[in-house]
Amino acid sequence: MANRGSMEQQRDLKQERWELLEHINMLTDKPMIALSFVWLVLLIVDFTQGLSRTLQITSNIIWALFVLDFVLEIVIAPHKRDYLRAHWLTAISLLVPALRIVRVFQALRLLRVVLATRSLMLVRVVSSLNRGMGAVSRTVGRRGAGYVAAVTVIVTFVGAAGMYAFESPAALRESGLSQAAPGGGLHSYGEAVWWTAMIVTTMGSEYWPKTPEGRILTWLLAVYAFAVFGYITATIASHFIGQDTASAAVADVAALQSEITALRQDVAGLLARLDAQSSPGASGPMRRRPPT
């Protein structure tokens, strides 16, 4: 009996923890969603032109709030391994900013340090995209054209920032690809956005990435494009087809109503003639009297 009571107490305690975790998520959900979108904007600015001191402080504060929220949730969660298994990419996204101190050593011009930094940048792009997708799913839900369109916009602009960071002429020279740098690479963030949009729409481009990180990111963008762009195309096509079908249906209903109106007029005329013929004194053939 004692063991049974203890098991029930543990089960009740776990249930109370899950309820507390859900309550905390409800309280912090909207602020975290807003901060996630701000985080994506700061990531784009960081990769394209660098953060000013004020923006860097803002980025660090947001990162600290993310860490605090994650630590609080993992402390409250009754099954911590399951929680980490379900949120491992979030954990990585919070760990990577702490490793940005590696940038200090770029002044040493050591290739291995540069490669390590670029790999961390790739992880930042992927983990930040995951956070952005989570924010969109909590805002509009995981289904529907609105969710797919919002995620596609985020993938395009954040992916373009990553491609510009990896494939700009300066990045190519830094990676030891000085021969590809003259006249090659993505020369501006706008050009990177256009290039990424072409990849997302599966149309492709004449330029193909030269750095390993750029190639990996291009492959991820292509996988996303093949998985999602067909759905977007089908949604747009069904929208126009639905409009044509609705217009045709309206025309058919109008024609049917006209036919019904004409038919009613014909029936009314026929009934009027029958009434006139059957009324007393009306001309027409005499009816035979029934036999008595």
Coordinates of C-alpha atoms in Angstrom, one line a residue:
M1 CA 0.0 0.0 0.0
A2 CA 2.8 2.4 0.8
N3 CA 4.5 1.8 -2.5
R4 CA 1.3 2.3 -4.3
G5 CA 0.7 5.5 -2.5
S6 CA 4.2 6.7 -3.3
M7 CA 3.7 5.9 -7.0
E8 CA 0.5 7.9 -7.0
Q9 CA 2.2 10.8 -5.3
Q10 CA 5.0 10.7 -7.9
R11 CA 2.5 10.6 -10.7
D12 CA 0.6 13.5 -9.3
L13 CA 3.8 15.5 -8.8
K14 CA 4.7 14.8 -12.5
Q15 CA 1.3 15.9 -13.6
E16 CA 1.6 19.1 -11.5
R17 CA 5.0 19.8 -13.1
W18 CA 3.6 19.4 -16.6
E19 CA 0.7 21.7 -15.7
L20 CA 3.2 24.3 -14.3
L21 CA 5.3 24.0 -17.4
E22 CA 2.3 24.6 -19.6
H23 CA 1.2 27.6 -17.5
I24 CA 4.7 29.1 -17.8
N25 CA 4.7 28.5 -21.6
M26 CA 1.4 30.3 -21.8
L27 CA 2.8 33.3 -19.9
T28 CA 6.0 33.6 -21.9
D29 CA 4.8 32.4 -25.3
K30 CA 4.0 35.8 -26.9
P31 CA 7.1 37.6 -25.5
M32 CA 9.4 34.7 -26.7
I33 CA 7.7 34.7 -30.2
A34 CA 8.4 38.5 -30.5
L35 CA 12.0 38.1 -29.4
S36 CA 12.5 35.2 -31.8
F37 CA 11.6 37.4 -34.8
V38 CA 13.8 40.2 -33.4
W39 CA 16.6 37.6 -33.1
L40 CA 16.2 36.6 -36.8
V41 CA 16.5 40.3 -37.8
L42 CA 19.6 40.7 -35.7
L43 CA 21.1 37.6 -37.3
I44 CA 20.6 39.0 -40.8
V45 CA 22.1 42.3 -39.8
D46 CA 25.1 40.5 -38.1
F47 CA 25.8 38.3 -41.2
T48 CA 25.4 41.1 -43.7
Q49 CA 27.0 44.2 -42.2
G50 CA 27.8 43.4 -38.6
L51 CA 26.2 44.5 -35.3
S52 CA 26.8 47.8 -33.7
R53 CA 27.6 47.9 -30.0
T54 CA 24.0 48.7 -29.1
L55 CA 22.6 45.9 -31.3
Q56 CA 25.2 43.5 -30.0
I57 CA 24.1 44.3 -26.4
T58 CA 20.5 43.8 -27.5
S59 CA 21.4 40.5 -29.1
N60 CA 23.1 39.3 -25.9
I61 CA 20.1 40.3 -23.7
I62 CA 17.7 38.4 -26.0
W63 CA 20.1 35.4 -25.9
A64 CA 20.2 35.5 -22.1
L65 CA 16.4 35.6 -21.9
F66 CA 16.2 32.5 -24.2
V67 CA 18.7 30.7 -22.0
L68 CA 16.8 31.7 -18.8
D69 CA 13.5 30.4 -20.3
F70 CA 15.1 27.2 -21.5
V71 CA 16.8 26.5 -18.1
L72 CA 13.6 27.2 -16.3
E73 CA 11.6 24.8 -18.5
I74 CA 14.2 22.0 -18.2
V75 CA 14.3 22.4 -14.4
I76 CA 10.5 22.1 -14.2
A77 CA 10.1 19.3 -16.8
P78 CA 9.6 16.0 -15.0
H79 CA 11.4 14.0 -17.8
K80 CA 14.5 16.0 -18.5
R81 CA 16.0 13.6 -21.1
D82 CA 12.8 13.5 -23.1
Y83 CA 12.6 17.3 -23.0
L84 CA 16.2 17.6 -24.2
R85 CA 15.6 15.0 -26.9
A86 CA 12.7 17.0 -28.1
H87 CA 14.5 20.4 -27.9
W88 CA 18.1 19.4 -28.8
L89 CA 18.3 21.9 -31.7
T90 CA 17.1 24.7 -29.4
A91 CA 19.8 23.8 -26.9
I92 CA 22.4 24.0 -29.7
S93 CA 21.1 27.4 -30.8
L94 CA 21.6 28.6 -27.3
L95 CA 25.0 27.1 -27.0
V96 CA 26.5 28.5 -30.3
P97 CA 26.3 32.3 -29.3
A98 CA 28.4 31.5 -26.3
L99 CA 31.1 30.2 -28.6
R100 CA 31.3 33.4 -30.7
I101 CA 34.4 34.3 -28.7
V102 CA 36.2 32.2 -31.3
R103 CA 35.9 35.3 -33.6
V104 CA 38.6 37.0 -31.5
F105 CA 41.1 34.5 -32.8
Q106 CA 40.4 35.3 -36.4
A107 CA 43.1 37.9 -36.2
L108 CA 45.6 35.0 -36.0
R109 CA 44.7 34.1 -39.6
L110 CA 44.7 30.4 -38.7
L111 CA 42.7 28.4 -41.3
R112 CA 41.4 25.9 -38.7
V113 CA 40.1 28.7 -36.6
V114 CA 38.4 30.3 -39.5
L115 CA 36.9 27.0 -40.6
A116 CA 35.6 26.4 -37.0
T117 CA 34.0 29.9 -37.0
R118 CA 32.3 29.4 -40.3
S119 CA 31.0 26.0 -39.1
L120 CA 29.5 27.8 -36.1
M121 CA 27.9 30.3 -38.4
L122 CA 26.3 27.5 -40.3
V123 CA 24.9 26.0 -37.1
R124 CA 23.6 29.5 -36.1
V125 CA 21.8 29.8 -39.4
V126 CA 20.1 26.3 -39.1
S127 CA 19.3 26.7 -35.4
S128 CA 17.9 30.2 -35.9
L129 CA 15.7 29.0 -38.7
N130 CA 14.4 26.3 -36.4
R131 CA 13.5 28.9 -33.8
G132 CA 11.9 31.1 -36.4
M133 CA 9.8 28.2 -37.7
G134 CA 8.7 27.4 -34.1
A135 CA 7.7 31.0 -33.6
V136 CA 5.6 31.0 -36.8
S137 CA 4.0 27.7 -35.9
R138 CA 2.9 29.1 -32.5
T139 CA 1.6 32.2 -34.2
V140 CA -0.4 30.8 -37.2
G141 CA -0.4 27.0 -36.6
R142 CA 1.5 24.3 -38.5
R143 CA -1.0 23.9 -41.3
G144 CA -2.3 26.0 -44.1
A145 CA -0.8 28.3 -46.8
G146 CA -0.2 31.1 -44.3
Y147 CA 2.3 29.0 -42.3
V148 CA 4.1 27.7 -45.4
A149 CA 4.3 31.2 -46.9
A150 CA 5.6 32.7 -43.6
V151 CA 8.2 30.0 -43.2
T152 CA 9.3 30.4 -46.8
V153 CA 9.9 34.1 -46.4
I154 CA 12.0 33.4 -43.2
V155 CA 14.0 30.7 -45.0
T156 CA 14.6 32.9 -48.0
F157 CA 15.9 36.0 -46.1
V158 CA 17.8 34.1 -43.3
G159 CA 19.2 31.7 -45.9
A160 CA 20.3 34.6 -48.0
A161 CA 22.2 36.2 -45.1
G162 CA 24.0 32.9 -44.6
M163 CA 24.8 32.6 -48.2
Y164 CA 26.2 36.1 -48.3
A165 CA 28.3 35.4 -45.3
F166 CA 29.7 32.3 -46.9
E167 CA 29.9 33.3 -50.5
S168 CA 30.8 37.0 -50.6
P169 CA 34.1 37.8 -52.3
A170 CA 35.7 38.6 -49.0
A171 CA 34.5 35.2 -47.6
L172 CA 35.9 33.4 -50.6
R173 CA 39.3 35.0 -50.1
E174 CA 39.2 34.2 -46.4
S175 CA 38.5 30.6 -47.3
G176 CA 41.5 30.4 -49.5
L177 CA 39.5 30.6 -52.8
S178 CA 41.2 33.7 -54.0
Q179 CA 40.9 32.5 -57.6
A180 CA 37.1 32.4 -57.4
A181 CA 36.9 35.8 -55.6
P182 CA 37.6 38.2 -58.6
G183 CA 34.2 38.7 -60.3
G184 CA 32.7 35.7 -58.4
G185 CA 30.6 35.3 -55.3
L186 CA 27.6 37.1 -54.1
H187 CA 28.4 40.8 -54.0
S188 CA 25.5 42.1 -51.9
Y189 CA 22.7 40.9 -49.6
G190 CA 20.2 41.9 -52.3
E191 CA 21.9 39.6 -54.8
A192 CA 22.0 36.8 -52.2
V193 CA 18.2 37.2 -51.6
W194 CA 17.6 36.9 -55.4
W195 CA 19.9 33.9 -55.6
T196 CA 18.2 32.2 -52.6
A197 CA 14.8 33.0 -54.0
M198 CA 15.7 31.2 -57.3
I199 CA 16.9 28.2 -55.3
V200 CA 13.7 28.1 -53.2
T201 CA 11.5 28.3 -56.4
T202 CA 13.6 25.4 -57.8
M203 CA 14.6 27.6 -60.8
G204 CA 18.3 27.6 -59.9
S205 CA 21.0 30.1 -60.8
E206 CA 24.2 30.3 -62.9
Y207 CA 26.3 30.7 -59.7
W208 CA 27.0 27.8 -57.5
P209 CA 28.7 28.0 -54.1
K210 CA 32.4 27.4 -53.7
T211 CA 32.7 27.1 -49.9
P212 CA 31.8 23.9 -48.0
E213 CA 29.4 25.8 -45.8
G214 CA 27.7 27.5 -48.7
R215 CA 27.2 24.1 -50.4
I216 CA 25.7 22.6 -47.3
L217 CA 23.4 25.5 -46.9
T218 CA 22.4 25.3 -50.6
W219 CA 21.6 21.7 -50.2
L220 CA 19.4 22.4 -47.2
L221 CA 17.6 25.2 -49.1
A222 CA 17.1 22.8 -52.1
V223 CA 15.7 20.1 -49.9
Y224 CA 13.2 22.6 -48.4
A225 CA 12.3 23.9 -51.8
F226 CA 11.5 20.4 -53.2
A227 CA 9.5 19.6 -50.0
V228 CA 7.4 22.8 -49.9
F229 CA 7.4 24.6 -53.3
G230 CA 5.1 21.9 -54.8
Y231 CA 2.6 22.7 -52.1
I232 CA 2.8 26.4 -52.7
T233 CA 2.3 25.9 -56.5
A234 CA -0.7 23.6 -55.9
T235 CA -2.2 26.2 -53.5
I236 CA -1.9 29.0 -56.0
A237 CA -3.3 26.9 -58.8
S238 CA -6.2 25.7 -56.7
H239 CA -7.0 29.3 -55.8
F240 CA -7.3 30.4 -59.4
I241 CA -9.1 27.2 -60.4
G242 CA -11.5 27.7 -57.5
Q243 CA -12.2 31.2 -58.7
D244 CA -13.0 30.0 -62.2
T245 CA -15.1 27.2 -60.8
A246 CA -17.0 29.6 -58.6
S247 CA -17.6 32.0 -61.6
A248 CA -18.9 29.1 -63.7
A249 CA -21.1 27.9 -60.9
V250 CA -22.6 31.4 -60.5
A251 CA -23.3 31.6 -64.3
D252 CA -24.9 28.1 -64.2
V253 CA -27.1 29.1 -61.3
A254 CA -28.2 32.3 -63.0
A255 CA -29.1 30.4 -66.2
L256 CA -31.0 27.8 -64.1
Q257 CA -33.0 30.5 -62.4
S258 CA -33.9 32.1 -65.7
E259 CA -35.1 28.7 -67.0
I260 CA -37.1 28.1 -63.9
T261 CA -38.7 31.6 -64.2
A262 CA -39.6 30.9 -67.8
L263 CA -41.0 27.5 -67.0
R264 CA -43.2 29.0 -64.2
Q265 CA -44.5 31.6 -66.7
D266 CA -45.4 28.8 -69.2
V267 CA -47.1 26.8 -66.5
A268 CA -49.0 29.8 -65.3
G269 CA -50.2 30.5 -68.8
L270 CA -51.2 26.9 -69.4
L271 CA -53.2 26.9 -66.1
A272 CA -54.9 30.2 -67.1
R273 CA -56.0 28.7 -70.4
L274 CA -57.3 25.6 -68.8
D275 CA -59.3 27.6 -66.3
A276 CA -60.8 29.7 -69.1
Q277 CA -61.8 26.6 -71.0
S278 CA -63.4 25.0 -68.0
S279 CA -65.4 28.1 -66.8
P280 CA -69.2 28.3 -67.5
G281 CA -70.1 29.8 -70.9
A282 CA -66.7 29.2 -72.3
S283 CA -66.6 28.2 -75.9
G284 CA -65.4 24.8 -76.7
P285 CA -66.5 21.2 -77.1
M286 CA -69.6 20.3 -75.0
R287 CA -69.0 17.8 -72.3
R288 CA -71.0 14.6 -72.4
R289 CA -73.4 14.2 -69.6
P290 CA -73.0 11.1 -67.6
P291 CA -75.8 8.6 -68.0
T292 CA -78.5 8.7 -65.4

